[in-house]
PDB file of C-alpha atoms in Angstrom:
ATOM      1  CA  MET A 137      -0.141  39.616 -84.431  1.00  0.00           C
ATOM      2  CA  PRO A 138      -0.697  36.962 -81.487  1.00  0.00           C
ATOM      3  CA  PHE A 139       2.314  34.297 -81.445  1.00  0.00           C
ATOM      4  CA  ILE A 140      -0.025  31.349 -81.772  1.00  0.00           C
ATOM      5  CA  TYR A 141      -1.929  33.015 -84.850  1.00  0.00           C
ATOM      6  CA  PHE A 142       1.621  33.829 -86.354  1.00  0.00           C
ATOM      7  CA  ILE A 143       2.785  30.274 -86.073  1.00  0.00           C
ATOM      8  CA  SER A 144      -0.375  28.715 -87.521  1.00  0.00           C
ATOM      9  CA  THR A 145      -0.125  31.240 -90.319  1.00  0.00           C
ATOM     10  CA  LEU A 146       3.322  30.248 -91.020  1.00  0.00           C
ATOM     11  CA  LEU A 147       2.552  26.501 -91.128  1.00  0.00           C
ATOM     12  CA  PHE A 148      -0.354  27.056 -93.469  1.00  0.00           C
ATOM     13  CA  LEU A 149       1.914  29.053 -95.860  1.00  0.00           C
ATOM     14  CA  GLY A 150       4.397  26.130 -95.755  1.00  0.00           C
ATOM     15  CA  PHE A 151       7.143  27.758 -93.725  1.00  0.00           C
ATOM     16  CA  SER A 152       9.246  25.514 -91.234  1.00  0.00           C
ATOM     17  CA  LEU A 153       9.909  26.389 -87.653  1.00  0.00           C
ATOM     18  CA  PRO A 154      13.674  27.455 -87.376  1.00  0.00           C
ATOM     19  CA  THR A 155      14.973  24.311 -85.997  1.00  0.00           C
ATOM     20  CA  GLN A 156      13.375  22.460 -88.778  1.00  0.00           C
ATOM     21  CA  ALA A 157      13.962  25.013 -91.522  1.00  0.00           C
ATOM     22  CA  ALA A 158      14.649  23.266 -94.824  1.00  0.00           C
ATOM     23  CA  THR A 159      18.119  23.725 -96.359  1.00  0.00           C
ATOM     24  CA  ASP A 160      17.409  22.054 -99.597  1.00  0.00           C
ATOM     25  CA  LYS A 161      15.627  24.880-101.250  1.00  0.00           C
ATOM     26  CA  ILE A 162      15.080  28.577-101.066  1.00  0.00           C
ATOM     27  CA  ILE A 163      11.491  30.068-100.343  1.00  0.00           C
ATOM     28  CA  LEU A 164      10.861  33.432-101.587  1.00  0.00           C
ATOM     29  CA  THR A 165       7.716  35.560-100.782  1.00  0.00           C
ATOM     30  CA  VAL A 166       6.474  37.836-103.448  1.00  0.00           C
ATOM     31  CA  GLN A 167       3.440  40.136-103.995  1.00  0.00           C
ATOM     32  CA  SER A 168       0.903  38.507-106.449  1.00  0.00           C
ATOM     33  CA  ASP A 169       0.996  41.213-109.073  1.00  0.00           C
ATOM     34  CA  VAL A 170       4.761  41.466-108.929  1.00  0.00           C
ATOM     35  CA  TYR A 171       4.943  37.704-109.350  1.00  0.00           C
ATOM     36  CA  GLU A 172       2.674  37.969-112.436  1.00  0.00           C
ATOM     37  CA  ASP A 173       4.999  40.522-113.981  1.00  0.00           C
ATOM     38  CA  TYR A 174       7.846  38.430-113.258  1.00  0.00           C
ATOM     39  CA  LEU A 175       6.531  35.450-115.197  1.00  0.00           C
ATOM     40  CA  CYS A 176       5.359  37.827-117.850  1.00  0.00           C
ATOM     41  CA  LEU A 177       9.034  39.195-118.220  1.00  0.00           C
ATOM     42  CA  LEU A 178      10.553  35.597-118.253  1.00  0.00           C
ATOM     43  CA  ASN A 179       8.091  34.540-121.076  1.00  0.00           C
ATOM     44  CA  ASP A 180       8.929  31.021-120.348  1.00  0.00           C
ATOM     45  CA  SER A 181      12.656  31.525-120.068  1.00  0.00           C
ATOM     46  CA  GLY A 182      14.667  30.477-117.045  1.00  0.00           C
ATOM     47  CA  PRO A 183      15.560  33.300-114.626  1.00  0.00           C
ATOM     48  CA  LEU A 184      19.252  32.346-114.509  1.00  0.00           C
ATOM     49  CA  GLN A 185      19.499  32.692-118.436  1.00  0.00           C
ATOM     50  CA  ILE A 186      17.786  36.228-118.725  1.00  0.00           C
ATOM     51  CA  THR A 187      20.190  39.043-119.898  1.00  0.00           C
ATOM     52  CA  ASP A 188      17.605  41.186-121.574  1.00  0.00           C
ATOM     53  CA  PHE A 189      15.278  42.880-119.127  1.00  0.00           C
ATOM     54  CA  LYS A 190      13.272  44.904-121.664  1.00  0.00           C
ATOM     55  CA  GLY A 191       9.523  44.328-121.699  1.00  0.00           C
ATOM     56  CA  LYS A 192       6.068  45.783-120.817  1.00  0.00           C
ATOM     57  CA  CYS A 193       6.211  43.790-117.437  1.00  0.00           C
ATOM     58  CA  SER A 194       9.585  45.106-116.559  1.00  0.00           C
ATOM     59  CA  ARG A 195      10.137  47.319-113.610  1.00  0.00           C
ATOM     60  CA  ARG A 196      12.561  47.666-110.492  1.00  0.00           C
ATOM     61  CA  ASP A 197      11.106  45.031-108.141  1.00  0.00           C
ATOM     62  CA  VAL A 198      10.563  42.536-111.004  1.00  0.00           C
ATOM     63  CA  VAL A 199      14.083  42.645-112.241  1.00  0.00           C
ATOM     64  CA  GLU A 200      15.351  42.313-108.691  1.00  0.00           C
ATOM     65  CA  ILE A 201      13.710  38.881-108.377  1.00  0.00           C
ATOM     66  CA  ILE A 202      15.888  37.814-111.390  1.00  0.00           C
ATOM     67  CA  LEU A 203      19.052  39.447-110.050  1.00  0.00           C
ATOM     68  CA  LEU A 204      18.657  38.001-106.670  1.00  0.00           C
ATOM     69  CA  GLN A 205      18.348  34.395-108.212  1.00  0.00           C
ATOM     70  CA  GLN A 206      21.438  35.203-110.420  1.00  0.00           C
ATOM     71  CA  ALA A 207      23.511  36.513-107.603  1.00  0.00           C
ATOM     72  CA  LEU A 208      22.892  33.356-105.562  1.00  0.00           C
ATOM     73  CA  GLN A 209      23.711  31.085-108.421  1.00  0.00           C
ATOM     74  CA  LEU A 210      26.813  33.039-109.254  1.00  0.00           C
ATOM     75  CA  GLY A 211      27.972  33.161-105.706  1.00  0.00           C
ATOM     76  CA  GLY A 212      27.668  29.216-105.643  1.00  0.00           C
ATOM     77  CA  LEU A 213      24.406  28.773-103.638  1.00  0.00           C
ATOM     78  CA  GLU A 214      22.628  26.631-106.414  1.00  0.00           C
ATOM     79  CA  LEU A 215      19.410  25.663-104.626  1.00  0.00           C
ATOM     80  CA  PRO A 216      16.024  25.372-106.206  1.00  0.00           C
ATOM     81  CA  VAL A 217      13.819  28.285-105.596  1.00  0.00           C
ATOM     82  CA  THR A 218      10.006  28.143-104.421  1.00  0.00           C
ATOM     83  CA  PHE A 219       7.922  31.017-104.454  1.00  0.00           C
ATOM     84  CA  ARG A 220       5.039  31.903-102.066  1.00  0.00           C
ATOM     85  CA  THR A 221       2.584  34.428-103.555  1.00  0.00           C
ATOM     86  CA  GLY A 222       0.259  36.771-101.709  1.00  0.00           C
ATOM     87  CA  ASN A 223      -0.020  40.066 -99.954  1.00  0.00           C
ATOM     88  CA  TYR A 224       2.866  39.963 -97.609  1.00  0.00           C
ATOM     89  CA  GLY A 225       3.612  43.723 -96.998  1.00  0.00           C
ATOM     90  CA  LEU A 226       5.029  44.149 -93.463  1.00  0.00           C
ATOM     91  CA  ARG A 227       4.908  40.410 -92.820  1.00  0.00           C
ATOM     92  CA  ASN A 228       8.145  39.908 -94.831  1.00  0.00           C
ATOM     93  CA  ARG A 229      10.058  41.714 -92.264  1.00  0.00           C
ATOM     94  CA  GLN A 230       8.831  39.497 -89.376  1.00  0.00           C
ATOM     95  CA  LEU A 231       9.323  36.371 -91.384  1.00  0.00           C
ATOM     96  CA  LEU A 232      12.935  37.675 -91.981  1.00  0.00           C
ATOM     97  CA  GLU A 233      13.532  38.637 -88.492  1.00  0.00           C
ATOM     98  CA  GLU A 234      12.369  35.370 -87.161  1.00  0.00           C
ATOM     99  CA  GLY A 235      14.223  33.188 -89.519  1.00  0.00           C
ATOM    100  CA  PHE A 236      11.472  31.791 -91.452  1.00  0.00           C
ATOM    101  CA  LEU A 237      12.444  33.589 -94.543  1.00  0.00           C
ATOM    102  CA  LEU A 238      16.027  33.609 -95.852  1.00  0.00           C
ATOM    103  CA  VAL A 239      16.112  36.736 -98.183  1.00  0.00           C
ATOM    104  CA  SER A 240      13.798  39.498 -99.260  1.00  0.00           C
ATOM    105  CA  VAL A 241      13.411  39.615-103.021  1.00  0.00           C
ATOM    106  CA  ASP A 242      12.711  43.391-102.731  1.00  0.00           C
ATOM    107  CA  THR A 243      15.623  45.444-101.667  1.00  0.00           C
ATOM    108  CA  PHE A 244      15.637  47.653 -98.583  1.00  0.00           C
ATOM    109  CA  TRP A 245      16.854  51.154 -98.077  1.00  0.00           C
ATOM    110  CA  LEU A 246      20.084  50.975 -96.102  1.00  0.00           C
ATOM    111  CA  THR A 247      18.644  53.391 -93.438  1.00  0.00           C
ATOM    112  CA  GLU A 248      15.785  50.995 -92.985  1.00  0.00           C
ATOM    113  CA  ALA A 249      17.848  47.861 -92.915  1.00  0.00           C
ATOM    114  CA  GLN A 250      20.221  49.267 -90.373  1.00  0.00           C
ATOM    115  CA  LYS A 251      17.293  49.786 -87.813  1.00  0.00           C
ATOM    116  CA  ILE A 252      16.943  45.883 -87.721  1.00  0.00           C
ATOM    117  CA  GLN A 253      20.559  44.862 -88.235  1.00  0.00           C
ATOM    118  CA  ALA A 254      20.590  42.970 -85.211  1.00  0.00           C
ATOM    119  CA  HIS A 255      18.369  40.400 -87.077  1.00  0.00           C
ATOM    120  CA  LEU A 256      19.454  40.790 -90.655  1.00  0.00           C
ATOM    121  CA  TYR A 257      22.624  40.889 -92.703  1.00  0.00           C
ATOM    122  CA  VAL A 258      22.931  43.599 -95.433  1.00  0.00           C
ATOM    123  CA  SER A 259      24.182  42.765 -98.771  1.00  0.00           C
ATOM    124  CA  GLU A 260      26.399  45.025-100.925  1.00  0.00           C
ATOM    125  CA  PRO A 261      24.216  47.787-102.704  1.00  0.00           C
ATOM    126  CA  MET A 262      22.265  46.799-105.851  1.00  0.00           C
ATOM    127  CA  LEU A 263      21.359  50.643-106.176  1.00  0.00           C
ATOM    128  CA  ARG A 264      24.100  52.706-104.942  1.00  0.00           C
ATOM    129  CA  LYS A 265      23.675  55.970-103.198  1.00  0.00           C
ATOM    130  CA  GLY A 266      22.478  58.646-105.684  1.00  0.00           C
ATOM    131  CA  GLU A 267      21.137  56.122-108.359  1.00  0.00           C
ATOM    132  CA  TYR A 268      17.555  56.094-107.272  1.00  0.00           C
ATOM    133  CA  VAL A 269      15.798  58.895-109.109  1.00  0.00           C
ATOM    134  CA  ALA A 270      12.029  59.098-108.655  1.00  0.00           C
ATOM    135  CA  GLY A 271       9.582  60.516-111.165  1.00  0.00           C
ATOM    136  CA  ILE A 272       6.952  63.165-110.106  1.00  0.00           C
ATOM    137  CA  TYR A 273       3.400  61.883-110.881  1.00  0.00           C
ATOM    138  CA  THR A 274       0.125  63.677-111.024  1.00  0.00           C
ATOM    139  CA  SER A 275      -3.195  63.508-112.355  1.00  0.00           C
ATOM    140  CA  PRO A 276      -3.639  64.138-116.260  1.00  0.00           C
ATOM    141  CA  LYS A 277      -6.137  66.711-115.416  1.00  0.00           C
ATOM    142  CA  ASN A 278      -3.786  68.673-113.058  1.00  0.00           C
ATOM    143  CA  LYS A 279      -2.583  71.260-115.664  1.00  0.00           C
ATOM    144  CA  LYS A 280      -0.816  73.369-113.034  1.00  0.00           C
ATOM    145  CA  ALA A 281       1.211  70.278-111.735  1.00  0.00           C
ATOM    146  CA  LEU A 282       2.056  69.132-115.437  1.00  0.00           C
ATOM    147  CA  ALA A 283       3.365  72.598-116.384  1.00  0.00           C
ATOM    148  CA  SER A 284       5.880  72.643-113.379  1.00  0.00           C
ATOM    149  CA  ARG A 285       9.562  72.570-114.631  1.00  0.00           C
ATOM    150  CA  SER A 286      11.463  73.896-111.604  1.00  0.00           C
ATOM    151  CA  LEU A 287      11.695  73.511-107.880  1.00  0.00           C
ATOM    152  CA  LYS A 288      10.075  76.958-107.350  1.00  0.00           C
ATOM    153  CA  GLN A 289       7.136  75.709-109.306  1.00  0.00           C
ATOM    154  CA  ILE A 290       6.828  72.453-107.435  1.00  0.00           C
ATOM    155  CA  GLN A 291       6.954  74.228-104.195  1.00  0.00           C
ATOM    156  CA  GLN A 292       3.583  75.812-105.126  1.00  0.00           C
ATOM    157  CA  LEU A 293       2.014  72.286-104.994  1.00  0.00           C
ATOM    158  CA  SER A 294       0.939  69.544-102.380  1.00  0.00           C
ATOM    159  CA  GLY A 295       2.595  66.201-102.223  1.00  0.00           C
ATOM    160  CA  VAL A 296       1.872  62.895-100.601  1.00  0.00           C
ATOM    161  CA  SER A 297       4.143  60.335 -99.125  1.00  0.00           C
ATOM    162  CA  SER A 298       4.746  58.318 -96.002  1.00  0.00           C
ATOM    163  CA  GLN A 299       6.866  58.823 -93.000  1.00  0.00           C
ATOM    164  CA  ASN A 300       7.494  55.034 -93.002  1.00  0.00           C
ATOM    165  CA  TRP A 301       9.408  55.451 -96.227  1.00  0.00           C
ATOM    166  CA  THR A 302      12.454  57.167 -94.731  1.00  0.00           C
ATOM    167  CA  ALA A 303      14.258  58.021 -98.108  1.00  0.00           C
ATOM    168  CA  ASP A 304      11.037  59.164 -99.884  1.00  0.00           C
ATOM    169  CA  TRP A 305       9.782  61.325 -96.734  1.00  0.00           C
ATOM    170  CA  HIS A 306      13.159  63.053 -96.542  1.00  0.00           C
ATOM    171  CA  ALA A 307      13.263  63.869-100.186  1.00  0.00           C
ATOM    172  CA  MET A 308       9.803  65.291-100.024  1.00  0.00           C
ATOM    173  CA  GLN A 309      10.648  67.237 -96.968  1.00  0.00           C
ATOM    174  CA  GLN A 310      13.554  68.945 -98.770  1.00  0.00           C
ATOM    175  CA  LEU A 311      11.315  70.114-101.562  1.00  0.00           C
ATOM    176  CA  GLY A 312       9.641  72.626 -99.105  1.00  0.00           C
ATOM    177  CA  LEU A 313       6.188  72.067-100.360  1.00  0.00           C
ATOM    178  CA  LYS A 314       2.959  73.956 -99.861  1.00  0.00           C
ATOM    179  CA  GLN A 315       1.608  71.023 -97.969  1.00  0.00           C
ATOM    180  CA  LEU A 316       2.886  67.454 -97.375  1.00  0.00           C
ATOM    181  CA  ILE A 317       0.365  64.634 -96.628  1.00  0.00           C
ATOM    182  CA  ASP A 318       1.450  61.513 -94.667  1.00  0.00           C
ATOM    183  CA  GLU A 319      -0.490  58.523 -95.960  1.00  0.00           C
ATOM    184  CA  PRO A 320       0.996  54.977 -95.358  1.00  0.00           C
ATOM    185  CA  ILE A 321      -0.913  53.132 -97.820  1.00  0.00           C
ATOM    186  CA  TRP A 322       0.493  53.203-101.508  1.00  0.00           C
ATOM    187  CA  GLY A 323      -2.997  52.706-103.086  1.00  0.00           C
ATOM    188  CA  SER A 324      -4.564  55.662-101.108  1.00  0.00           C
ATOM    189  CA  GLN A 325      -1.686  57.871-102.183  1.00  0.00           C
ATOM    190  CA  VAL A 326      -2.472  57.029-105.712  1.00  0.00           C
ATOM    191  CA  LYS A 327      -6.298  57.802-105.274  1.00  0.00           C
ATOM    192  CA  LEU A 328      -5.439  61.109-103.518  1.00  0.00           C
ATOM    193  CA  VAL A 329      -3.551  62.180-106.511  1.00  0.00           C
ATOM    194  CA  ASP A 330      -5.938  60.867-109.017  1.00  0.00           C
ATOM    195  CA  HIS A 331      -8.819  62.762-107.433  1.00  0.00           C
ATOM    196  CA  GLN A 332      -6.670  65.946-107.316  1.00  0.00           C
ATOM    197  CA  PHE A 333      -6.851  66.178-103.441  1.00  0.00           C
ATOM    198  CA  VAL A 334      -3.131  66.227-103.531  1.00  0.00           C
ATOM    199  CA  ASP A 335      -1.062  67.388-106.476  1.00  0.00           C
ATOM    200  CA  PHE A 336       1.556  64.709-106.846  1.00  0.00           C
ATOM    201  CA  MET A 337       3.440  61.669-105.554  1.00  0.00           C
ATOM    202  CA  LEU A 338       6.868  60.169-106.173  1.00  0.00           C
ATOM    203  CA  ALA A 339       7.425  56.728-107.849  1.00  0.00           C
ATOM    204  CA  PRO A 340      10.123  54.988-109.934  1.00  0.00           C
ATOM    205  CA  MET A 341       9.949  56.026-113.490  1.00  0.00           C
ATOM    206  CA  ASN A 342       8.266  53.121-114.987  1.00  0.00           C
ATOM    207  CA  VAL A 343       5.330  52.495-112.731  1.00  0.00           C
ATOM    208  CA  ASP A 344       2.177  51.036-114.267  1.00  0.00           C
ATOM    209  CA  PHE A 345      -0.675  52.763-112.404  1.00  0.00           C
ATOM    210  CA  ALA A 346      -3.294  50.932-114.523  1.00  0.00           C
ATOM    211  CA  LYS A 347      -2.948  48.126-111.748  1.00  0.00           C
ATOM    212  CA  ASN A 348      -4.444  50.719-109.415  1.00  0.00           C
ATOM    213  CA  GLY A 349      -7.245  51.535-111.810  1.00  0.00           C
ATOM    214  CA  VAL A 350      -5.974  54.946-112.602  1.00  0.00           C
ATOM    215  CA  LEU A 351      -3.850  56.751-114.929  1.00  0.00           C
ATOM    216  CA  LEU A 352      -1.309  59.242-113.453  1.00  0.00           C
ATOM    217  CA  GLU A 353       1.052  61.116-115.589  1.00  0.00           C
ATOM    218  CA  LEU A 354       4.785  61.650-115.293  1.00  0.00           C
ATOM    219  CA  ILE A 355       5.731  65.440-115.058  1.00  0.00           C
ATOM    220  CA  PRO A 356       8.432  65.675-117.727  1.00  0.00           C
ATOM    221  CA  ASP A 357      11.932  66.804-117.431  1.00  0.00           C
ATOM    222  CA  ILE A 358      12.289  67.056-113.807  1.00  0.00           C
ATOM    223  CA  ALA A 359      12.816  64.423-111.164  1.00  0.00           C
ATOM    224  CA  VAL A 360      13.812  63.803-107.468  1.00  0.00           C
ATOM    225  CA  LYS A 361      16.686  61.909-106.053  1.00  0.00           C
ATOM    226  CA  LEU A 362      16.167  59.824-103.200  1.00  0.00           C
ATOM    227  CA  ASP A 363      19.494  59.785-101.332  1.00  0.00           C
ATOM    228  CA  ASP A 364      20.134  56.300-100.054  1.00  0.00           C
ATOM    229  CA  SER A 365      21.181  52.911-101.327  1.00  0.00           C
ATOM    230  CA  ARG A 366      19.094  49.764-101.713  1.00  0.00           C
ATOM    231  CA  HIS A 367      20.352  46.323-100.574  1.00  0.00           C
ATOM    232  CA  PHE A 368      19.058  42.809-100.278  1.00  0.00           C
ATOM    233  CA  VAL A 369      18.591  41.647 -96.621  1.00  0.00           C
ATOM    234  CA  ILE A 370      19.332  38.162 -95.224  1.00  0.00           C
ATOM    235  CA  SER A 371      18.009  36.756 -91.911  1.00  0.00           C
ATOM    236  CA  LYS A 372      20.626  36.020 -89.453  1.00  0.00           C
ATOM    237  CA  LYS A 373      18.607  33.264 -87.914  1.00  0.00           C
ATOM    238  CA  HIS A 374      18.029  31.096 -91.024  1.00  0.00           C
ATOM    239  CA  PRO A 375      20.428  28.132 -91.290  1.00  0.00           C
ATOM    240  CA  LEU A 376      21.563  29.191 -94.782  1.00  0.00           C
ATOM    241  CA  SER A 377      22.260  32.853 -93.594  1.00  0.00           C
ATOM    242  CA  GLU A 378      26.027  33.014 -93.869  1.00  0.00           C
ATOM    243  CA  ALA A 379      26.070  31.021 -97.071  1.00  0.00           C
ATOM    244  CA  ALA A 380      23.458  33.185 -98.662  1.00  0.00           C
ATOM    245  CA  LEU A 381      25.248  36.360 -97.575  1.00  0.00           C
ATOM    246  CA  LYS A 382      28.540  35.306 -99.097  1.00  0.00           C
ATOM    247  CA  ALA A 383      26.762  34.066-102.300  1.00  0.00           C
ATOM    248  CA  VAL A 384      24.817  37.375-102.688  1.00  0.00           C
ATOM    249  CA  ASN A 385      27.816  39.576-102.387  1.00  0.00           C
ATOM    250  CA  VAL A 386      29.995  37.372-104.546  1.00  0.00           C
ATOM    251  CA  GLY A 387      27.087  37.361-107.236  1.00  0.00           C
ATOM    252  CA  ILE A 388      26.562  41.175-106.962  1.00  0.00           C
ATOM    253  CA  ALA A 389      30.284  41.838-107.480  1.00  0.00           C
ATOM    254  CA  LYS A 390      30.285  39.607-110.565  1.00  0.00           C
ATOM    255  CA  MET A 391      27.095  41.423-112.016  1.00  0.00           C
ATOM    256  CA  ARG A 392      28.382  44.757-111.234  1.00  0.00           C
ATOM    257  CA  LYS A 393      31.660  44.083-113.003  1.00  0.00           C
ATOM    258  CA  SER A 394      30.076  42.639-116.134  1.00  0.00           C
ATOM    259  CA  GLY A 395      27.504  45.677-116.245  1.00  0.00           C
ATOM    260  CA  LEU A 396      24.610  43.329-115.809  1.00  0.00           C
ATOM    261  CA  ILE A 397      23.084  45.255-112.691  1.00  0.00           C
ATOM    262  CA  HIS A 398      23.083  48.549-114.520  1.00  0.00           C
ATOM    263  CA  LYS A 399      21.740  46.891-117.763  1.00  0.00           C
ATOM    264  CA  ALA A 400      18.880  45.299-115.807  1.00  0.00           C
ATOM    265  CA  TYR A 401      17.718  48.550-114.199  1.00  0.00           C
ATOM    266  CA  SER A 402      18.213  50.511-117.447  1.00  0.00           C
ATOM    267  CA  ASP A 403      16.245  47.937-119.507  1.00  0.00           C
ATOM    268  CA  SER A 404      13.395  48.291-117.034  1.00  0.00           C
ATOM    269  CA  GLY A 405      13.288  52.000-117.508  1.00  0.00           C
ATOM    270  CA  PHE A 406      14.212  52.725-113.992  1.00  0.00           C
ATOM    271  CA  PHE A 407      17.229  54.946-115.161  1.00  0.00           C
ATOM    272  CA  TYR A 408      15.173  56.990-117.616  1.00  0.00           C
ATOM    273  CA  ALA A 409      15.620  60.334-115.990  1.00  0.00           C
ATOM    274  CA  ILE A 410      19.256  59.927-115.511  1.00  0.00           C
ATOM    275  CA  GLU A 411      19.862  58.717-119.084  1.00  0.00           C
ATOM    276  CA  HIS A 412      17.560  61.584-120.566  1.00  0.00           C
ATOM    277  CA  ASN A 413      19.392  64.222-118.444  1.00  0.00           C
ATOM    278  CA  TRP A 414      16.227  65.353-116.552  1.00  0.00           C
ATOM    279  CA  LYS A 415      16.867  68.018-113.963  1.00  0.00           C
ATOM    280  CA  ILE A 416      17.046  66.707-110.384  1.00  0.00           C
ATOM    281  CA  ILE A 417      15.306  69.438-108.535  1.00  0.00           C
ATOM    282  CA  ASN A 418      16.608  68.405-104.891  1.00  0.00           C
ATOM    283  CA  ASN A 419      20.197  68.366-105.810  1.00  0.00           C
TER     284      ASN A 419
END
């Protein structure tokens, strides 16, 4: 993106330049569909008061928005939060690196965060290594995939993921599939599986594919571990960076001790495979 266009885009979105960055509020950018589910889960409650994360709109990225705000508050950074909604995607990383954005509402894989740690602080883990267990999703019409219950059977299938997603790609490579397709766009992955051009894809246990206009089905009793931890990342260039890092880490420690972090992910259905003793086929 050309620099002049990047700056004009930031000004349009309401971000200040680093030397003018406001320290009286925290701006969080979030995908529009995630924000809708966030409001749905809150159900007119305040995010700092939420202790029950169950609901039809609950999922990992939604509960992390709430947990981030609670961590900041528990850690003593009690500033009002303003949301900017839209299709941010990779722009979030650039906003963080340049100091226009304080913290990402969506956690990063540690291996990904470490690549840009010159620009970002990395929080204590929200999901610890070994806790991220993904479901294996296929088309309801794909009888062969749906009947799979072992690594040997899964190896007879094709899968799709993205080399840009380090933990996902590594896990898929571990499986030794008949074919592994590299597709960087999530929506395109979904369509490939829906049309049975590819047999399956990995996704969290509680994904609502109806938002993509399709119905993918979870292969029961088996799952895949993504062997990395996930963390909030904080811009080193933002004026609130050190205060935010301290607050987030203090808040995470308090929420970990109280059991709130585990409860939030459990309520959202994220730990379903672990809690129901599904077989992890890449252990």
